[in-house]
Structures are given as structure tokens and as C-alpha cells.
Coordinates of C-alpha atoms in Angstrom, one line a residue:
R1 CA 10.5 -6.7 17.3
G2 CA 8.2 -8.7 15.1
D3 CA 7.3 -11.2 17.8
A4 CA 3.7 -11.5 16.6
I5 CA 4.5 -12.0 13.0
A6 CA 7.5 -14.2 13.7
S7 CA 5.1 -16.8 15.1
T8 CA 3.5 -17.3 11.7
T9 CA 4.8 -19.6 9.0
T10 CA 4.6 -16.9 6.4
A11 CA 7.2 -14.8 8.2
G12 CA 9.8 -17.2 6.9
D13 CA 13.0 -18.4 8.4
R14 CA 15.6 -16.2 6.7
N15 CA 15.5 -13.5 9.3
I16 CA 14.8 -10.8 6.8
W17 CA 13.8 -7.3 8.0
I18 CA 12.8 -4.1 6.3
V19 CA 13.9 -0.7 7.6
K20 CA 12.0 2.5 6.7
P21 CA 12.7 6.1 7.6
T22 CA 9.6 7.8 9.2
N23 CA 10.0 11.1 7.4
N24 CA 10.2 9.9 3.8
N25 CA 7.7 8.6 1.2
R26 CA 7.7 7.2 -2.3
G27 CA 10.0 4.4 -1.2
N28 CA 12.9 6.7 -0.4
G29 CA 15.4 5.4 2.1
I30 CA 13.9 1.9 2.5
R31 CA 16.3 -0.9 2.8
V32 CA 16.0 -4.7 3.3
F33 CA 18.5 -6.7 5.5
N34 CA 18.9 -10.2 6.8
S35 CA 20.9 -9.6 10.0
F36 CA 20.8 -7.3 12.9
A37 CA 24.4 -6.5 12.4
Q38 CA 23.5 -5.0 9.0
I39 CA 20.7 -3.0 10.5
E40 CA 23.0 -1.6 13.2
E41 CA 25.6 -0.7 10.6
H42 CA 22.9 1.0 8.5
L43 CA 21.6 3.0 11.5
K44 CA 25.0 4.2 12.5
K45 CA 25.1 6.1 9.2
K46 CA 21.9 8.0 10.2
S47 CA 22.2 11.5 11.6
T48 CA 21.4 12.0 15.3
G49 CA 17.7 12.1 15.9
S50 CA 16.7 10.2 12.8
Q51 CA 13.8 7.9 13.3
V52 CA 13.2 4.6 11.5
V53 CA 10.7 1.7 11.6
V54 CA 12.1 -1.8 11.7
Q55 CA 9.6 -4.5 10.6
K56 CA 9.8 -8.2 10.1
Y57 CA 9.6 -8.8 6.4
I58 CA 6.8 -11.1 5.2
E59 CA 8.9 -13.6 3.3
R60 CA 6.0 -15.6 1.9
P61 CA 3.6 -13.1 0.5
L62 CA 0.8 -13.9 -1.9
L63 CA 2.0 -13.2 -5.4
Y64 CA 0.3 -11.9 -8.5
R65 CA 1.7 -13.5 -11.6
N66 CA 4.8 -14.4 -9.6
R67 CA 5.3 -10.8 -8.5
K68 CA 4.8 -9.1 -5.1
F69 CA 1.8 -6.7 -4.6
D70 CA 0.2 -4.8 -1.9
I71 CA -3.2 -3.1 -1.4
R72 CA -3.5 0.7 -1.0
V73 CA -6.6 1.8 0.9
L74 CA -7.6 5.5 1.1
V75 CA -9.1 6.6 4.4
M76 CA -10.5 10.0 5.3
V77 CA -10.9 11.2 8.9
D78 CA -12.9 14.4 9.7
H79 CA -12.7 16.7 12.7
L80 CA -15.3 14.6 14.5
M81 CA -13.1 11.6 14.1
N82 CA -15.5 9.9 11.7
V83 CA -13.5 7.4 9.7
Y84 CA -14.4 6.8 6.0
V85 CA -12.8 4.0 4.1
Y86 CA -13.0 4.7 0.4
R87 CA -14.7 1.8 -1.4
D88 CA -12.2 1.6 -4.3
A89 CA -9.0 0.2 -3.0
Y90 CA -6.3 -0.8 -5.6
C91 CA -3.3 -3.1 -5.8
R92 CA 0.2 -1.9 -6.5
T93 CA 2.5 -4.5 -8.2
S94 CA 6.3 -4.8 -8.6
S95 CA 8.0 -5.3 -11.9
Q96 CA 10.3 -8.2 -11.1
E97 CA 9.5 -11.8 -10.2
Y98 CA 9.6 -12.3 -6.5
S99 CA 12.8 -13.8 -5.0
L100 CA 14.6 -13.7 -1.7
D101 CA 17.9 -14.4 -3.4
N102 CA 18.5 -10.6 -3.9
I103 CA 17.0 -8.7 -1.1
Q104 CA 18.7 -5.5 -2.3
D105 CA 16.7 -5.3 -5.5
L106 CA 14.0 -2.9 -4.7
F107 CA 12.2 -3.5 -8.0
I108 CA 11.4 -6.9 -6.5
H109 CA 10.5 -5.9 -2.9
L110 CA 8.9 -2.5 -3.1
T111 CA 5.7 -1.7 -5.0
N112 CA 5.8 2.1 -4.8
Y113 CA 5.2 3.5 -8.3
A114 CA 8.0 6.1 -7.7
V115 CA 10.4 3.1 -7.5
Q116 CA 8.9 0.9 -10.3
K117 CA 8.7 3.7 -12.9
K118 CA 12.5 4.0 -12.6
K119 CA 12.9 0.5 -13.8
K120 CA 10.6 1.0 -16.8
K121 CA 12.7 4.0 -17.9
T122 CA 15.8 1.7 -18.0
E123 CA 14.3 -1.0 -20.2
R124 CA 13.6 -1.2 -23.9
V125 CA 9.8 -1.2 -24.6
L126 CA 8.9 -4.5 -26.2
E127 CA 6.6 -4.8 -29.1
E128 CA 3.3 -6.5 -28.5
D129 CA 4.3 -9.7 -30.5
E130 CA 7.4 -10.0 -28.2
L131 CA 5.4 -10.4 -25.1
D132 CA 3.9 -13.5 -23.5
D133 CA 0.7 -13.1 -21.5
D134 CA 2.6 -13.5 -18.2
E135 CA 5.0 -10.7 -19.2
V136 CA 2.3 -8.1 -19.8
Q137 CA 2.4 -5.8 -16.8
E138 CA -0.3 -3.6 -15.6
E139 CA -0.6 0.1 -16.6
G140 CA 1.1 2.1 -13.9
N141 CA 1.7 -1.1 -12.0
N142 CA -1.8 -1.0 -10.7
L143 CA -4.8 -3.4 -10.8
S144 CA -8.3 -3.1 -9.3
M145 CA -9.7 -5.2 -6.6
D146 CA -12.1 -6.8 -9.2
E147 CA -9.0 -7.9 -11.2
L148 CA -7.5 -9.3 -8.0
S149 CA -10.8 -11.2 -7.3
D150 CA -10.7 -12.7 -10.8
Y151 CA -7.1 -13.8 -10.3
L152 CA -7.8 -15.4 -6.9
A153 CA -10.9 -17.2 -8.3
E154 CA -8.8 -18.6 -11.1
H155 CA -5.6 -19.5 -9.2
Y156 CA -6.8 -20.0 -5.6
P157 CA -10.4 -21.3 -5.9
D158 CA -10.1 -23.3 -2.7
A159 CA -9.4 -20.2 -0.7
E160 CA -12.9 -18.9 -1.3
T161 CA -11.6 -15.4 -0.9
D162 CA -12.4 -12.4 -3.1
G163 CA -11.8 -8.6 -3.0
E164 CA -14.9 -7.9 -0.9
D165 CA -13.9 -10.4 1.7
I166 CA -10.4 -8.9 1.9
M167 CA -11.8 -5.4 2.2
E168 CA -14.1 -6.5 5.0
R169 CA -11.1 -7.7 7.0
I170 CA -9.2 -4.5 6.1
R171 CA -12.0 -2.3 7.4
E172 CA -11.9 -4.2 10.7
V173 CA -8.2 -3.4 11.0
V174 CA -8.8 0.3 10.0
V175 CA -11.2 0.7 12.9
L176 CA -8.6 -0.6 15.4
I177 CA -5.9 1.6 13.9
F178 CA -7.8 4.8 14.4
Q179 CA -9.2 3.8 17.7
S180 CA -5.6 3.5 18.9
V181 CA -4.5 7.0 17.9
W182 CA -7.7 9.1 18.0
R183 CA -6.3 11.3 20.8
K184 CA -3.3 12.2 18.7
I185 CA -5.0 13.1 15.4
N186 CA -6.2 16.7 15.4
P187 CA -5.6 17.0 19.2
S188 CA -6.9 20.6 19.3
R189 CA -10.1 19.3 17.6
E190 CA -10.0 22.1 15.0
R191 CA -13.4 22.3 13.2
N192 CA -14.0 21.8 9.5
T193 CA -10.8 19.9 8.9
F194 CA -10.1 16.5 7.4
E195 CA -7.2 14.4 6.4
V196 CA -6.7 11.6 3.9
F197 CA -4.4 8.7 4.8
G198 CA -3.0 6.0 2.5
L199 CA -2.9 2.6 4.3
D200 CA -0.9 -0.3 2.8
F201 CA -1.9 -3.9 3.4
L202 CA -0.3 -7.2 2.4
L203 CA -1.8 -10.6 1.8
D204 CA 0.4 -13.6 2.7
E205 CA 0.1 -16.9 1.0
E206 CA -2.2 -18.1 3.7
M207 CA -4.6 -15.2 2.9
N208 CA -3.8 -13.4 6.2
V209 CA -4.1 -9.6 6.0
W210 CA -1.2 -7.6 7.4
L211 CA -0.9 -3.8 7.8
I212 CA 2.4 -2.6 6.4
E213 CA 2.2 1.1 7.0
V214 CA 0.1 4.2 7.3
N215 CA 1.0 7.2 5.1
T216 CA 0.1 10.7 6.0
N217 CA 0.9 12.0 2.5
P218 CA -0.4 9.4 0.1
Y219 CA 0.4 9.5 -3.6
I220 CA -2.5 10.8 -5.7
G221 CA -0.9 11.1 -9.1
C222 CA -2.7 9.6 -12.1
S223 CA -0.1 7.2 -13.4
S224 CA -2.9 5.0 -14.8
S225 CA -6.5 5.2 -15.9
L226 CA -7.4 3.2 -12.9
L227 CA -5.9 5.7 -10.5
K228 CA -7.5 8.6 -12.3
S229 CA -10.8 7.0 -11.6
V230 CA -10.0 6.1 -8.0
F231 CA -8.6 9.5 -7.0
T232 CA -11.3 11.5 -8.8
G233 CA -13.9 9.6 -6.9
M234 CA -12.1 9.8 -3.6
L235 CA -11.6 13.6 -3.8
E236 CA -15.2 14.1 -4.9
G237 CA -16.3 12.1 -1.9
C238 CA -14.1 14.2 0.4
A239 CA -15.6 17.4 -1.0
R240 CA -19.2 16.2 -0.7
T241 CA -18.7 15.0 2.9
C242 CA -16.5 17.8 4.3
L243 CA -17.0 20.9 2.2
D244 CA -20.6 20.8 0.9
P245 CA -22.1 21.1 4.3
N246 CA -20.3 24.3 4.8
F247 CA -20.7 25.6 1.3
P248 CA -24.1 24.4 0.1
P249 CA -25.2 25.0 -3.4
P250 CA -27.2 28.2 -3.9
P251 CA -31.0 28.1 -4.0
G252 CA -32.3 26.7 -7.2
G253 CA -29.2 24.6 -7.7
G254 CA -27.2 27.2 -9.6
D255 CA -23.5 27.0 -10.0
R256 CA -21.2 28.0 -7.2
K257 CA -19.1 31.1 -7.7

């Protein structure tokens, strides 16, 4: 019901809620509402047996250049329930300036690249001399944690928060998440298996870290040079950790066949 978050000032006072289907990804089917009557009407249109998550919307998120962003963290879990948090998290940004005046505009409220790329297709590409610095958006709507750290140092120096501090708090939450569901993941304890999850976190304007959702089918498309580097490194790490012990290189270090 959002009781915990409703007690914080960053939850806001407009009674805004976000509704997500549990069996979709890439932003499909997500809606934002500001009354329970709207939510009930929306759910009545769902087929019998449909499952959704209803979350209190963080109305006062920390913004990046006046736009909403979240942090995607890649986590691998092996068959022994060892949890590995990949070191290179990244931020996903929206394309429109943040506002609660239009809660139906998903280009404002969702950061999924699958959503944001649709907006880019509908707009004329501006020439470089037409753009102000604040209008230049990130390649693929992504930025690194180092870039976020630089932004925080410039615009929020009193917060004394950087990317590593944020990641430390995120890692603490990740531990709690998987401790709570360890009996449900790989219940048969099949050997030599692993899974990669995509966890999304939000910073509010008071620098609190909030878990938004856990994705079992995270996006690993290379929509930017940053993501190409992140996903290449992450997949290499998975292979070295979970595959190499079972398929060691041949004597003498020759190539595998």
C-alpha cells in the first residue's frame, strides 16, 4: 500500500501511483494514476488472472538536468546462491523535463529506452548550433555513474554523495533482496546454472535510495557506446565466473574449440 514510502516527504502529496503488469517488460503496460478510482477502473479492463504491481510514485525524485532518471544495476546469481553485483551500473534518463502536471506522458515518467526511443523517432533532429548545453541529451539516454558523480559534485556539493556512496547503499539493499527470496530462486538447486537480473533504483531529492523493481529479463541491447562497454564486461564476467570453471582452457593456454 505504500505505507512506508508515504511517510517520507519525497513521496509527495498528490496521491500518485504507478501500476505495472508483472509479465511485461520494456515499459509495456505501465500506467500512472492519481486516484484509486482510476486504478480500479484500469484493473477492471484486465483479463481474469492478470497480475499487477501497484506502487506509490516518488513524486520528488532527484533530477538530472531537470529530467527524471533511475539507476540500472546488473546482478548475477549462481546455483550456489552467490550474488554478484556488477561494478558498472548506469543511469537511464527520460527525454522530457520532469513535471507532475501530465502524469500520462510516459516520456516524462518512464526511463526505459524502449519508451524513450519512440519519442526520438517523432522529433526532428536538431543541428548542433541549434542546441543549448542543457538540451543535449545523452546517447541512448544513458550516463555512467562517474558522470552522475560529476553532476552531483557540481549541483549538490553539500550532499557529499557520489556514485560509489550510492552503489554502497545499493549493494546493501541487494543483499536484503536476495536473502528474502533465496528459497524461491532455483528451488531445485540445479547445478551449473546462473541468472542475470536487472535491478532499478531511484534517488529522491533527499538522496534516499529506493528499489523500484527487479527484472528477470533485463535489456542488454547496445543502444549506446556506454552500454556496449557495460554489457560486454558483464557477460565476460559471467562467463569467467560460471563457465570457465567447467570448461577450463586447454593445457598450454591454447584456444578453446
